[in-house]
mmCIF file with all atom_site columns, C-alpha atoms in Angstrom:
data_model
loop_
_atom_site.group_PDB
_atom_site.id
_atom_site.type_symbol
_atom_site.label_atom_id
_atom_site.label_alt_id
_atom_site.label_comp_id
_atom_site.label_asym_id
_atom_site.label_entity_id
_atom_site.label_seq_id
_atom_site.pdbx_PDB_ins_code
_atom_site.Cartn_x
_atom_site.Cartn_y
_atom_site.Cartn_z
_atom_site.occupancy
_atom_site.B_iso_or_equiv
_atom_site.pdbx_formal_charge
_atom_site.auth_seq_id
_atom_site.auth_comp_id
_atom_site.auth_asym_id
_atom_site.auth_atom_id
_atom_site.pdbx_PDB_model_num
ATOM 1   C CA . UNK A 1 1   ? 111.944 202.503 212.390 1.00 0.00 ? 1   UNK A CA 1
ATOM 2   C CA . UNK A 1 2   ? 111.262 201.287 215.929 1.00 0.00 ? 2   UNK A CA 1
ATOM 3   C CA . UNK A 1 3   ? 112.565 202.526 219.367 1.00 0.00 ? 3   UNK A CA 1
ATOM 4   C CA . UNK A 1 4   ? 114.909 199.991 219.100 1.00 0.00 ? 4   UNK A CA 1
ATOM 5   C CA . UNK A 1 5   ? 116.686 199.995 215.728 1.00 0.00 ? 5   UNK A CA 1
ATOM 6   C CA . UNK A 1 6   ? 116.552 204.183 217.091 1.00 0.00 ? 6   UNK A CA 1
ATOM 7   C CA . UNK A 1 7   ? 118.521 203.115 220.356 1.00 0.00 ? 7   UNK A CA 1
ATOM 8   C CA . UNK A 1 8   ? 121.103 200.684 218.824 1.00 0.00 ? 8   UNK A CA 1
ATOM 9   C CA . UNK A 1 9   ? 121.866 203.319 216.228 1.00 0.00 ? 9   UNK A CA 1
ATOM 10  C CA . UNK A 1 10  ? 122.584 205.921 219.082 1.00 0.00 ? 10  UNK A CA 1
ATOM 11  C CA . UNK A 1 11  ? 124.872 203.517 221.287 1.00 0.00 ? 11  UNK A CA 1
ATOM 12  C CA . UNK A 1 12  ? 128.125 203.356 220.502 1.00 0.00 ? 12  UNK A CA 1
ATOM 13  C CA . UNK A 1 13  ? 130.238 201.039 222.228 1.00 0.00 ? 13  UNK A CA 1
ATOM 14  C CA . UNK A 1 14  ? 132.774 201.466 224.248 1.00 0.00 ? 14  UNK A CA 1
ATOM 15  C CA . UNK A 1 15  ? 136.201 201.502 222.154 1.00 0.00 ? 15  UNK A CA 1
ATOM 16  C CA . UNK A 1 16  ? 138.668 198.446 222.974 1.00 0.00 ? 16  UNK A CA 1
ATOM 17  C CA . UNK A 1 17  ? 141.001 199.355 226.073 1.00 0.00 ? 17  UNK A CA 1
ATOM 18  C CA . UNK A 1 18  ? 138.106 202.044 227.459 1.00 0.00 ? 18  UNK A CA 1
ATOM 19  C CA . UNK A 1 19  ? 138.126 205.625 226.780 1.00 0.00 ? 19  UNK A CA 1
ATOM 20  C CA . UNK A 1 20  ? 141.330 206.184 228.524 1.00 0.00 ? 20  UNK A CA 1
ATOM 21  C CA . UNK A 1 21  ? 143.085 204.127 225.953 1.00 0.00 ? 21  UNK A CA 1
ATOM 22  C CA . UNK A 1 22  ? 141.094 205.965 222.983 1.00 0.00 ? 22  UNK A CA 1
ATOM 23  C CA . UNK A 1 23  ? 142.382 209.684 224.595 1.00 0.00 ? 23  UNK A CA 1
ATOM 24  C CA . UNK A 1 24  ? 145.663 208.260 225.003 1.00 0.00 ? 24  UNK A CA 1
ATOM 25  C CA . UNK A 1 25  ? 145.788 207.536 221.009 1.00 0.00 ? 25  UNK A CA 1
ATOM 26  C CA . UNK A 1 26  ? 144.242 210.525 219.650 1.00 0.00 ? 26  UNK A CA 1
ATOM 27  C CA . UNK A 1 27  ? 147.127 212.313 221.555 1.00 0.00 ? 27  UNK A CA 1
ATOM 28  C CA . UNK A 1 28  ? 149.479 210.257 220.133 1.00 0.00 ? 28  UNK A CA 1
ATOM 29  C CA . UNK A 1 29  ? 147.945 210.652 216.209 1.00 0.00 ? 29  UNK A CA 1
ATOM 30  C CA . UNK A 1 30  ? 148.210 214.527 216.818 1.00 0.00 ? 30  UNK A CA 1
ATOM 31  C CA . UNK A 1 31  ? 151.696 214.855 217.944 1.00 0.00 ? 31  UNK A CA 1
ATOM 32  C CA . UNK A 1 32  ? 152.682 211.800 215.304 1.00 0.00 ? 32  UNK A CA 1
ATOM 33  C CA . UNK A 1 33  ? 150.796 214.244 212.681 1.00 0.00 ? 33  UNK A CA 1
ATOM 34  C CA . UNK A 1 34  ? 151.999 217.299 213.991 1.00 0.00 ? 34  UNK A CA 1
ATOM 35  C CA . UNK A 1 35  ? 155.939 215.715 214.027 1.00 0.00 ? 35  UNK A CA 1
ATOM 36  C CA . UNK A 1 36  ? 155.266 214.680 210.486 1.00 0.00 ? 36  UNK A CA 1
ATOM 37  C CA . UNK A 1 37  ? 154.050 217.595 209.198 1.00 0.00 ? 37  UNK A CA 1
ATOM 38  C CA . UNK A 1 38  ? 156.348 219.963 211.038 1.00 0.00 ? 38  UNK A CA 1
ATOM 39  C CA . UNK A 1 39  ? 159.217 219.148 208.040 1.00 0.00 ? 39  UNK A CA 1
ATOM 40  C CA . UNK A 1 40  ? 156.807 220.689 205.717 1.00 0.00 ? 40  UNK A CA 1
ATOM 41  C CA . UNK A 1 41  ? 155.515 223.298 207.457 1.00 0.00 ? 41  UNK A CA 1
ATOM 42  C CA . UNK A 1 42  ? 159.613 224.915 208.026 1.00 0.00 ? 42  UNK A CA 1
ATOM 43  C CA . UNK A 1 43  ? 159.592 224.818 203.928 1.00 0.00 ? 43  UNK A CA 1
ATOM 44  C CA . UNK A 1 44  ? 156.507 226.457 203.577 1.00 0.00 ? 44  UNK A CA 1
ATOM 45  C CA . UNK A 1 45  ? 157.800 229.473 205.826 1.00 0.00 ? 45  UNK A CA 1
ATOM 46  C CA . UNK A 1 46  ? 160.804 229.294 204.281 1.00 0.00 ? 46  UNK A CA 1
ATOM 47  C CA . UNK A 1 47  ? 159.411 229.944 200.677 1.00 0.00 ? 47  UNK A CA 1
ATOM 48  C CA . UNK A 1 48  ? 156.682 232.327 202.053 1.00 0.00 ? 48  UNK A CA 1
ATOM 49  C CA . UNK A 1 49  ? 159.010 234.115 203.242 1.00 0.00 ? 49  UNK A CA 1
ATOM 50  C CA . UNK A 1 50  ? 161.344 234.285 199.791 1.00 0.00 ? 50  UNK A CA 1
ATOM 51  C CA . UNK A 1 51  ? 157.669 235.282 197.900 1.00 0.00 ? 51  UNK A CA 1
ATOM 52  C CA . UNK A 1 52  ? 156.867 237.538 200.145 1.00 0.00 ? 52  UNK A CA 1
ATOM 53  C CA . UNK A 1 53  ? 160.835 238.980 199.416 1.00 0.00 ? 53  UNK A CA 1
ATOM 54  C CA . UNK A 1 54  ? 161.016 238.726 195.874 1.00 0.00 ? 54  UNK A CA 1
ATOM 55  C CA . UNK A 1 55  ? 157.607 240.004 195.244 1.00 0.00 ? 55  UNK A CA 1
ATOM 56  C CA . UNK A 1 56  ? 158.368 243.408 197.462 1.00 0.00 ? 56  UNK A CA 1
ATOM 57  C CA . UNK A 1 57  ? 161.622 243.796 194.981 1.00 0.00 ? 57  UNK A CA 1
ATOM 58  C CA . UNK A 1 58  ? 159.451 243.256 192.079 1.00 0.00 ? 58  UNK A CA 1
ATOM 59  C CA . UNK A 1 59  ? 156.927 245.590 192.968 1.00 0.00 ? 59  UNK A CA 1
ATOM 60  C CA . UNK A 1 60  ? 159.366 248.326 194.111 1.00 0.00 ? 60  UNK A CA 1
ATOM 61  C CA . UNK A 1 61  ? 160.634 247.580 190.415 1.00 0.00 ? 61  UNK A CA 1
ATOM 62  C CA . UNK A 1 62  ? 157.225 248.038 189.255 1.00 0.00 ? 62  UNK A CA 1
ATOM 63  C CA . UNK A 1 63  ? 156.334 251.431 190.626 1.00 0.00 ? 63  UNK A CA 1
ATOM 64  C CA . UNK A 1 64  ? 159.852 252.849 189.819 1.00 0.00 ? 64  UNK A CA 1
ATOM 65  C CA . UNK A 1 65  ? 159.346 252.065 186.248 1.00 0.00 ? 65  UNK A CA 1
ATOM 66  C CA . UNK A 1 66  ? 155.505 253.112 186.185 1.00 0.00 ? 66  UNK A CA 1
ATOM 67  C CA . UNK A 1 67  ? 157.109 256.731 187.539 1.00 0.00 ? 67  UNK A CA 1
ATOM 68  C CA . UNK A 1 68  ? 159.412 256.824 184.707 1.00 0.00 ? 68  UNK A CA 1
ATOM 69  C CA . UNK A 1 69  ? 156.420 255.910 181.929 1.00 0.00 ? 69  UNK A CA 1
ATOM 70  C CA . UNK A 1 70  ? 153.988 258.132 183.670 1.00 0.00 ? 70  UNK A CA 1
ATOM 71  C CA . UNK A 1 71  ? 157.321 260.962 182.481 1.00 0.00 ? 71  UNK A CA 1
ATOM 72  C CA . UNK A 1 72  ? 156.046 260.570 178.895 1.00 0.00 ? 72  UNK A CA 1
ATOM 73  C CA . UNK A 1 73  ? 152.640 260.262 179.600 1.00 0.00 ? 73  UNK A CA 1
ATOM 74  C CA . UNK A 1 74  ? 151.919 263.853 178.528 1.00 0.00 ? 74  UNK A CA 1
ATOM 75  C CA . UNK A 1 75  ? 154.286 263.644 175.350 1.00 0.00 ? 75  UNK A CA 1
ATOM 76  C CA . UNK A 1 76  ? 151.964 262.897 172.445 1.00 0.00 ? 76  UNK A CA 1
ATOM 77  C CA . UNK A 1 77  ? 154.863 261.412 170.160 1.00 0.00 ? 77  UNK A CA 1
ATOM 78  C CA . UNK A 1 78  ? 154.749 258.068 172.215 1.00 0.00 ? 78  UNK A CA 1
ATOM 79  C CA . UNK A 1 79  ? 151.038 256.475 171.924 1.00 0.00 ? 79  UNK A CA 1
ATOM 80  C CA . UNK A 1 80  ? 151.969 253.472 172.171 1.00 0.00 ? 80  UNK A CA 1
ATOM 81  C CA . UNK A 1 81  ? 154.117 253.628 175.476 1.00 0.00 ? 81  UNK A CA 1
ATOM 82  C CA . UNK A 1 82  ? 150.146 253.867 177.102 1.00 0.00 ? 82  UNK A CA 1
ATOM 83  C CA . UNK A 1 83  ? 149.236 250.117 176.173 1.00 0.00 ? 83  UNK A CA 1
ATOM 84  C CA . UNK A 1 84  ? 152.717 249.258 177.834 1.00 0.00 ? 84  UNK A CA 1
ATOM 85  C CA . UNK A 1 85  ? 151.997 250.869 180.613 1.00 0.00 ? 85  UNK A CA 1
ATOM 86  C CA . UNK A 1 86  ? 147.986 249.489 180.679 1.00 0.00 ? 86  UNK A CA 1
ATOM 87  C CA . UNK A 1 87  ? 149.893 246.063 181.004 1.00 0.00 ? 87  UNK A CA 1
ATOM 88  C CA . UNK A 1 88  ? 152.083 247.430 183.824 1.00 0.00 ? 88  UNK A CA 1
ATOM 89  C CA . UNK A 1 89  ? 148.842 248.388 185.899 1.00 0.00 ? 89  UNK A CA 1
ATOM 90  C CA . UNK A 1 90  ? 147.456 244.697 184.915 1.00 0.00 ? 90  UNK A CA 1
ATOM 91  C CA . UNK A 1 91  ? 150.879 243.113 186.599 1.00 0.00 ? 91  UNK A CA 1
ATOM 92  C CA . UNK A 1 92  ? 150.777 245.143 189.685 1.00 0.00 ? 92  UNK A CA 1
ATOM 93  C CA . UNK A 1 93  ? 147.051 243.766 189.714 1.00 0.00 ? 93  UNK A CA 1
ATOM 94  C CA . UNK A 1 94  ? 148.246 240.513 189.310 1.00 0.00 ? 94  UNK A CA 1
ATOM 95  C CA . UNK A 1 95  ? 151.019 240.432 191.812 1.00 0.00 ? 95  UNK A CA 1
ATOM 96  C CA . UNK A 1 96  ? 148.800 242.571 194.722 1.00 0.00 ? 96  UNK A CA 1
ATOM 97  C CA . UNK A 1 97  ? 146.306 239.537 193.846 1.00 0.00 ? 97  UNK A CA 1
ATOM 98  C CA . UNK A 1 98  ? 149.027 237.015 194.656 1.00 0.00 ? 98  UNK A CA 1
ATOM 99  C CA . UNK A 1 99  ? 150.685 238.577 197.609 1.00 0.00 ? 99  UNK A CA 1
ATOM 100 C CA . UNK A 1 100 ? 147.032 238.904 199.554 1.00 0.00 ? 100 UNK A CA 1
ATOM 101 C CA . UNK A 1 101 ? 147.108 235.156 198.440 1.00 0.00 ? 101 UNK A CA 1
ATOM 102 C CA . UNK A 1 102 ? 150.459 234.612 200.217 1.00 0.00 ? 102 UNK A CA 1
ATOM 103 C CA . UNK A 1 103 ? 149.349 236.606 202.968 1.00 0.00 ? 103 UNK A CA 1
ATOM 104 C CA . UNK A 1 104 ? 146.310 234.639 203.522 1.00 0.00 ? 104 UNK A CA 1
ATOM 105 C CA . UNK A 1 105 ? 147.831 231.552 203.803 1.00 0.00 ? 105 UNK A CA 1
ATOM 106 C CA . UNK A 1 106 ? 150.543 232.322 206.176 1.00 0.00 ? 106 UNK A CA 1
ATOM 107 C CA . UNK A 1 107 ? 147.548 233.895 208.498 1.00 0.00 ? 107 UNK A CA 1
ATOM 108 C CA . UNK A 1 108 ? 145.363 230.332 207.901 1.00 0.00 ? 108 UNK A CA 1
ATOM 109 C CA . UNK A 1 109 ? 148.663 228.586 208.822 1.00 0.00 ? 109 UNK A CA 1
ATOM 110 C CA . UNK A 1 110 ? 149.730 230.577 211.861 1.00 0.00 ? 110 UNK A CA 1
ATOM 111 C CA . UNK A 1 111 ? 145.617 229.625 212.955 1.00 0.00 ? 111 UNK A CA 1
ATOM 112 C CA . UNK A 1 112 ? 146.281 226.211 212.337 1.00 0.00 ? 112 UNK A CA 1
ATOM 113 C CA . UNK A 1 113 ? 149.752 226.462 214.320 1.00 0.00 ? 113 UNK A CA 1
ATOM 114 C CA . UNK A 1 114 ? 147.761 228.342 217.023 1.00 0.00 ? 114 UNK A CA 1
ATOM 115 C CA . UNK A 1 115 ? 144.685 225.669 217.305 1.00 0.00 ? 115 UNK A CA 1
ATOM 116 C CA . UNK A 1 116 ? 147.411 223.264 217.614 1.00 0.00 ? 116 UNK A CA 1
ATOM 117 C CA . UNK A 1 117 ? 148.680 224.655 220.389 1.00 0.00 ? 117 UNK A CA 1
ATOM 118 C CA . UNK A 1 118 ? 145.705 225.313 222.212 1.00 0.00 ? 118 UNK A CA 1
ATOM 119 C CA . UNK A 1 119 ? 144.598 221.180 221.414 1.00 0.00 ? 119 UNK A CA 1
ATOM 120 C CA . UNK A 1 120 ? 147.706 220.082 223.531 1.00 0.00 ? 120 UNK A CA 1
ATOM 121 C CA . UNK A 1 121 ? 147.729 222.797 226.169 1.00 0.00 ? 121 UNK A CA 1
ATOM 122 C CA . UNK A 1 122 ? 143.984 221.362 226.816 1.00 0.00 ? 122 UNK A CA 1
ATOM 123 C CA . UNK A 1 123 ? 144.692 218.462 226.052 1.00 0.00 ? 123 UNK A CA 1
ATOM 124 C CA . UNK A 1 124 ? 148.081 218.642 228.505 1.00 0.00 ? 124 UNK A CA 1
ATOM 125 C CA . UNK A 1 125 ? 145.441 220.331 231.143 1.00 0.00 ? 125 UNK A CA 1
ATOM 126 C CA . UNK A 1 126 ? 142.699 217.266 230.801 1.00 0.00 ? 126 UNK A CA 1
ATOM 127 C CA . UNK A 1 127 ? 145.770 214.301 231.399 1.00 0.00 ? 127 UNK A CA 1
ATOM 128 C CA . UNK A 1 128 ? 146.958 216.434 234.232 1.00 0.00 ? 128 UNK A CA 1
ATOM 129 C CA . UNK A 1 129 ? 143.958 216.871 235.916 1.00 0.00 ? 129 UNK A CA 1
ATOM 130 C CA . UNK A 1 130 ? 142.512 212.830 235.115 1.00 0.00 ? 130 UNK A CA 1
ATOM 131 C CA . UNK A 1 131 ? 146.123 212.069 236.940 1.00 0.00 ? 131 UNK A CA 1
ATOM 132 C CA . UNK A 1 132 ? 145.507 214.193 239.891 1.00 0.00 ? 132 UNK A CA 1
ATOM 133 C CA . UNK A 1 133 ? 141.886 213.214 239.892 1.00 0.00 ? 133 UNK A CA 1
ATOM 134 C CA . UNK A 1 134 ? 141.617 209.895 242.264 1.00 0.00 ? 134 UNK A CA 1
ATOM 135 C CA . UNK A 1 135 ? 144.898 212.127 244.648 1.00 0.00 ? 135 UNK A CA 1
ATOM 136 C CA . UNK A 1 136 ? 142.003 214.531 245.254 1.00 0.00 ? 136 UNK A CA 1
ATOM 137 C CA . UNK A 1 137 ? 138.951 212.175 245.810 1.00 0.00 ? 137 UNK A CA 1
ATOM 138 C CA . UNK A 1 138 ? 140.886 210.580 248.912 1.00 0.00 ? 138 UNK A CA 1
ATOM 139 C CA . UNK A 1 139 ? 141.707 213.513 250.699 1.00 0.00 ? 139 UNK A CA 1
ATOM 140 C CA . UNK A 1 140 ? 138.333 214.980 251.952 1.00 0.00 ? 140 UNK A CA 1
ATOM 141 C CA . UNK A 1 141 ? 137.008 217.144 249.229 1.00 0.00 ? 141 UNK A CA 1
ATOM 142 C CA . UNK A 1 142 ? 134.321 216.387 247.138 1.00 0.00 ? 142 UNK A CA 1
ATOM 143 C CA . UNK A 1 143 ? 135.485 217.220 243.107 1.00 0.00 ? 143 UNK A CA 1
ATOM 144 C CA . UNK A 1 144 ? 137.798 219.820 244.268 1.00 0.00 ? 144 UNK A CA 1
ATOM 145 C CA . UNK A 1 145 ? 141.146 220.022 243.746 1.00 0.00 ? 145 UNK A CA 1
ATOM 146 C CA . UNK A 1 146 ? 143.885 220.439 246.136 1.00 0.00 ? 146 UNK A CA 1
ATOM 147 C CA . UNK A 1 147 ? 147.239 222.125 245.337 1.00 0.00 ? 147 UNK A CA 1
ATOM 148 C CA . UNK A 1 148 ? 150.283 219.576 245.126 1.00 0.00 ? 148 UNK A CA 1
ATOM 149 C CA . UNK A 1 149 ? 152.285 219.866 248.355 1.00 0.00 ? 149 UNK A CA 1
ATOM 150 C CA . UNK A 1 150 ? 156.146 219.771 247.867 1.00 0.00 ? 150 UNK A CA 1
#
């Protein structure tokens, strides 16, 4: 390739409106996507949070009635209570495998939520300094800012 097919696929241009105009609609994509998701996001919680219930019951159940088998564990007249309760071990592996599954998930979605926030407080912090940006410029100092006078 030359050095110019090399430059021209560096350059980008400048997007229509100027790079004010570009900022101005990412902000607006994330808080249209973040206002359209939000709906969904309640729900999830809202189930999570009726898992995360109904599995505690169901494991309380669990253990309650693994006490009560592990009774007649020592009886020998009852073999074949211990293949019942080798299937009760298998659920409580199964449901400790689901709930750190739940559990994961609502920590990956509170980091989303938590990203999210951080993206608008900077992103709040960026607009608020671009607007108080050409204020400063005029009144003597050289990039610094000046704290808004009431």
């Amino acid at each position: 390739r030359s050095k110019m097919a090399d430059s021209a696929a560096v350059a980008t241009p400048a997007p229509p409106g100027g790079v004010d105009a570009e900022n101005k609609a990412k902000a607006a994509f994330s808080a249209g996507a973040a206002k359209l998701l939000e709906p969904v996001m309640v729900e999830m919680d809202s189930r999570t949070d009726k898992i995360l219930a109904s599995q505690e019951v169901l494991t309380k159940q669990l253990d309650a009635f693994s006490a009560a088998l592990g009774q007649f564990e020592g009886v020998g007249a009852l073999p074949h209570l211990s293949q019942y309760s080798e299937k009760l071990n298998g659920s409580r592996r199964k449901l400790h495998k689901v709930d750190m599954t739940v559990q994961n998930t609502r920590e990956r979605i509170d980091n989303i939520r938590r990203m999210h926030a951080q993206l608008l407080a900077f992103e709040k912090a960026q607009k608020e300094r671009m607007m108080g940006a050409p204020k400063d410029k005029g009144e003597g100092g050289a990039g610094q800012a000046t704290a808004p006078q009431a």
